[in-house]
Amino acid sequence: MIIKNPKFEISAVSPKQYPNNNLPEIVLVGKSNVGKSSFINTMINRKKLARTSSEPGKTRQINFYNIDNLFYFVDLPGYGYSKMSKKEQEQVGKFIEEYLFKRDKIHLVIFLIDIRHNPTENDKLMYDYIIRSGLPCIIIANKADKIAVTKVNEIVKDLQKKLNPIGDIPIFAFSSERKIYQDDVWDFIENSLKII
């Protein structure tokens, strides 16, 4: 997919701030510093539309990126960041939950995990949470450039067994450094959006 005019639209912490149109929303969830912003930038072939940081926990709001007036990428705050105060964690958790369970524009959840590590307890909790929500989902095994290309497929299969043993949720390798993986993800997203 060739993206011509993506733009950051709004940061929101409550439903009254969400965009008020009928565009489908593709939501990114994952732990802090798993690479959600870099994923967006790579997919739309921009370097800095989504703000990235080496400091975990930087995203504290729900960021809406309008992709050519076709759909939104919605970047949720990362979970599991220990330096956030308990009160901040509760606030962030509350508006993530409110968004995931009450927003009727969600078309797909993209759940990012780090390909180098076994899913954490927080990852498993978030995965269960997404499953319970009933929302369509794919899993992105991110940071695939950090391991040998020859091992990627094997590790992806292993992660699928650990998180989704029945295999009904697609899992894709991804890397913001190696652009070789994004076509598969775009194919899935485009096919998914055609259903609307």
CSV table of C-alpha atoms in Angstrom, one decimal:
chain,number,residue,atom,x,y,z
A,1,MET,CA,0.0,0.0,0.0
A,2,ILE,CA,1.4,3.4,-0.9
A,3,ILE,CA,0.6,6.0,1.7
A,4,LYS,CA,0.5,9.6,0.5
A,5,ASN,CA,-0.7,11.9,3.3
A,6,PRO,CA,-0.7,10.3,6.8
A,7,LYS,CA,-1.1,12.7,9.6
A,8,PHE,CA,-1.2,12.8,13.4
A,9,GLU,CA,-4.7,13.9,14.4
A,10,ILE,CA,-5.1,13.9,18.1
A,11,SER,CA,-3.9,12.6,21.5
A,12,ALA,CA,-6.9,11.5,23.7
A,13,VAL,CA,-7.5,10.3,27.2
A,14,SER,CA,-11.3,10.2,27.1
A,15,PRO,CA,-14.0,9.2,24.6
A,16,LYS,CA,-15.1,12.8,24.1
A,17,GLN,CA,-11.7,13.5,22.5
A,18,TYR,CA,-11.7,10.6,20.1
A,19,PRO,CA,-12.1,11.4,16.4
A,20,ASN,CA,-15.8,11.7,15.4
A,21,ASN,CA,-16.0,10.0,12.0
A,22,ASN,CA,-16.6,6.6,10.7
A,23,LEU,CA,-13.0,5.5,9.7
A,24,PRO,CA,-12.0,2.1,11.0
A,25,GLU,CA,-9.4,2.0,13.6
A,26,ILE,CA,-6.4,-0.4,13.7
A,27,VAL,CA,-5.1,-0.5,17.3
A,28,LEU,CA,-1.6,-1.2,18.4
A,29,VAL,CA,-1.0,-2.7,21.8
A,30,GLY,CA,2.1,-4.0,23.5
A,31,LYS,CA,4.5,-3.5,26.4
A,32,SER,CA,6.5,-0.3,26.7
A,33,ASN,CA,9.3,0.0,24.2
A,34,VAL,CA,8.2,-2.9,22.1
A,35,GLY,CA,8.2,-0.6,19.0
A,36,LYS,CA,4.6,0.4,18.3
A,37,SER,CA,5.6,3.9,17.1
A,38,SER,CA,8.4,2.5,14.9
A,39,PHE,CA,6.0,0.0,13.5
A,40,ILE,CA,3.7,2.8,12.4
A,41,ASN,CA,6.5,4.9,10.9
A,42,THR,CA,7.9,1.8,9.0
A,43,MET,CA,4.4,0.8,7.6
A,44,ILE,CA,3.7,4.3,6.3
A,45,ASN,CA,7.3,4.9,5.2
A,46,ARG,CA,7.9,8.0,7.3
A,47,LYS,CA,10.7,8.6,9.8
A,48,LYS,CA,9.0,10.7,12.5
A,49,LEU,CA,5.3,10.8,12.2
A,50,ALA,CA,4.8,8.6,15.3
A,51,ARG,CA,7.1,9.9,18.0
A,52,THR,CA,9.6,7.2,19.1
A,53,SER,CA,11.7,7.2,22.2
A,54,SER,CA,14.4,5.0,23.7
A,55,GLU,CA,12.7,5.8,27.1
A,56,PRO,CA,10.0,3.3,27.9
A,57,GLY,CA,6.6,4.6,28.9
A,58,LYS,CA,6.8,7.8,26.8
A,59,THR,CA,3.3,7.3,25.3
A,60,ARG,CA,0.8,8.2,28.0
A,61,GLN,CA,-2.2,9.0,25.8
A,62,ILE,CA,-4.1,7.3,22.9
A,63,ASN,CA,-2.6,8.7,19.7
A,64,PHE,CA,-4.7,8.7,16.5
A,65,TYR,CA,-2.9,8.8,13.2
A,66,ASN,CA,-5.1,9.4,10.1
A,67,ILE,CA,-3.8,7.2,7.2
A,68,ASP,CA,-5.0,8.9,4.0
A,69,ASN,CA,-8.5,9.2,5.3
A,70,LEU,CA,-8.8,5.4,4.9
A,71,PHE,CA,-8.3,4.3,8.5
A,72,TYR,CA,-6.5,5.2,11.7
A,73,PHE,CA,-3.5,3.6,13.3
A,74,VAL,CA,-4.2,4.1,17.0
A,75,ASP,CA,-1.2,3.8,19.3
A,76,LEU,CA,-2.1,2.8,22.9
A,77,PRO,CA,0.2,3.5,25.8
A,78,GLY,CA,2.6,0.6,26.6
A,79,TYR,CA,2.1,-1.5,29.6
A,80,GLY,CA,4.5,-2.9,32.2
A,81,TYR,CA,6.6,0.2,32.6
A,82,SER,CA,7.8,0.1,36.2
A,83,LYS,CA,8.9,3.8,36.6
A,84,MET,CA,5.3,5.0,36.1
A,85,SER,CA,3.7,5.7,39.4
A,86,LYS,CA,0.9,3.4,40.5
A,87,LYS,CA,-1.6,6.2,40.1
A,88,GLU,CA,-0.4,6.8,36.5
A,89,GLN,CA,-0.5,3.1,35.7
A,90,GLU,CA,-4.1,3.0,37.0
A,91,GLN,CA,-5.1,6.0,35.0
A,92,VAL,CA,-3.5,4.7,31.8
A,93,GLY,CA,-5.0,1.2,32.4
A,94,LYS,CA,-8.4,2.8,32.8
A,95,PHE,CA,-8.5,4.7,29.6
A,96,ILE,CA,-7.0,1.7,27.6
A,97,GLU,CA,-9.8,-0.5,29.0
A,98,GLU,CA,-12.4,2.1,28.3
A,99,TYR,CA,-11.2,2.5,24.7
A,100,LEU,CA,-10.9,-1.3,24.0
A,101,PHE,CA,-14.2,-2.2,25.4
A,102,LYS,CA,-16.4,0.8,24.4
A,103,ARG,CA,-15.1,2.0,21.1
A,104,ASP,CA,-17.2,0.7,18.2
A,105,LYS,CA,-14.8,1.8,15.5
A,106,ILE,CA,-12.1,-0.8,16.3
A,107,HIS,CA,-11.5,-2.9,13.2
A,108,LEU,CA,-8.4,-4.8,14.2
A,109,VAL,CA,-6.0,-5.1,17.1
A,110,ILE,CA,-2.3,-5.5,16.4
A,111,PHE,CA,-0.6,-7.0,19.4
A,112,LEU,CA,3.2,-6.5,19.4
A,113,ILE,CA,5.6,-8.7,21.2
A,114,ASP,CA,9.4,-8.9,21.2
A,115,ILE,CA,10.6,-11.8,19.1
A,116,ARG,CA,13.7,-12.2,21.2
A,117,HIS,CA,11.8,-13.1,24.5
A,118,ASN,CA,9.2,-15.4,25.7
A,119,PRO,CA,5.9,-13.7,26.3
A,120,THR,CA,5.9,-12.0,29.7
A,121,GLU,CA,3.1,-12.4,32.3
A,122,ASN,CA,1.9,-8.9,31.2
A,123,ASP,CA,1.9,-10.1,27.6
A,124,LYS,CA,-0.2,-13.1,28.4
A,125,LEU,CA,-2.6,-10.9,30.4
A,126,MET,CA,-3.0,-8.5,27.5
A,127,TYR,CA,-3.4,-11.4,25.1
A,128,ASP,CA,-6.2,-12.9,27.2
A,129,TYR,CA,-7.8,-9.4,27.6
A,130,ILE,CA,-7.9,-9.0,23.8
A,131,ILE,CA,-9.4,-12.5,23.3
A,132,ARG,CA,-12.1,-11.7,25.9
A,133,SER,CA,-12.9,-8.5,24.1
A,134,GLY,CA,-13.8,-10.5,21.0
A,135,LEU,CA,-11.9,-8.1,18.7
A,136,PRO,CA,-10.1,-9.4,15.6
A,137,CYS,CA,-6.4,-9.6,16.3
A,138,ILE,CA,-3.0,-10.3,14.7
A,139,ILE,CA,0.3,-10.8,16.6
A,140,ILE,CA,3.5,-9.0,15.4
A,141,ALA,CA,6.7,-10.6,16.6
A,142,ASN,CA,8.8,-7.4,16.4
A,143,LYS,CA,12.5,-6.6,16.3
A,144,ALA,CA,13.2,-9.5,14.0
A,145,ASP,CA,16.4,-7.8,12.9
A,146,LYS,CA,17.9,-8.7,16.3
A,147,ILE,CA,18.0,-12.4,15.4
A,148,ALA,CA,19.4,-14.4,12.5
A,149,VAL,CA,17.1,-14.4,9.4
A,150,THR,CA,17.4,-18.2,9.3
A,151,LYS,CA,15.9,-18.5,12.8
A,152,VAL,CA,12.9,-16.1,12.4
A,153,ASN,CA,10.4,-18.6,11.1
A,154,GLU,CA,11.2,-21.2,13.7
A,155,ILE,CA,10.9,-18.6,16.6
A,156,VAL,CA,7.6,-17.3,15.2
A,157,LYS,CA,6.2,-20.8,15.2
A,158,ASP,CA,7.4,-21.3,18.8
A,159,LEU,CA,5.8,-18.0,19.9
A,160,GLN,CA,2.6,-19.0,18.2
A,161,LYS,CA,2.6,-22.3,20.2
A,162,LYS,CA,3.1,-20.4,23.5
A,163,LEU,CA,0.5,-17.6,22.9
A,164,ASN,CA,-2.0,-19.1,20.5
A,165,PRO,CA,-1.6,-22.8,20.3
A,166,ILE,CA,-4.8,-23.4,18.4
A,167,GLY,CA,-3.3,-21.2,15.6
A,168,ASP,CA,-6.4,-19.1,14.8
A,169,ILE,CA,-4.6,-15.7,15.2
A,170,PRO,CA,-2.1,-14.9,12.5
A,171,ILE,CA,1.4,-14.1,13.7
A,172,PHE,CA,3.9,-12.1,11.6
A,173,ALA,CA,7.6,-11.3,12.0
A,174,PHE,CA,8.4,-7.7,11.7
A,175,SER,CA,11.4,-5.3,11.8
A,176,SER,CA,11.7,-1.6,11.4
A,177,GLU,CA,15.3,-2.1,10.2
A,178,ARG,CA,14.7,-4.9,7.7
A,179,LYS,CA,11.8,-3.8,5.5
A,180,ILE,CA,11.3,-7.3,4.2
A,181,TYR,CA,8.4,-8.2,6.5
A,182,GLN,CA,6.0,-5.3,6.0
A,183,ASP,CA,4.3,-6.5,2.8
A,184,ASP,CA,2.8,-9.5,4.5
A,185,VAL,CA,1.3,-7.2,7.2
A,186,TRP,CA,0.0,-4.8,4.6
A,187,ASP,CA,-1.6,-7.6,2.6
A,188,PHE,CA,-3.4,-8.7,5.8
A,189,ILE,CA,-4.5,-5.2,6.7
A,190,GLU,CA,-5.7,-4.4,3.1
A,191,ASN,CA,-7.7,-7.6,2.9
A,192,SER,CA,-9.2,-6.9,6.3
A,193,LEU,CA,-10.2,-3.4,5.4
A,194,LYS,CA,-12.0,-4.6,2.2
A,195,ILE,CA,-14.5,-6.5,4.4
A,196,ILE,CA,-15.9,-3.2,5.6
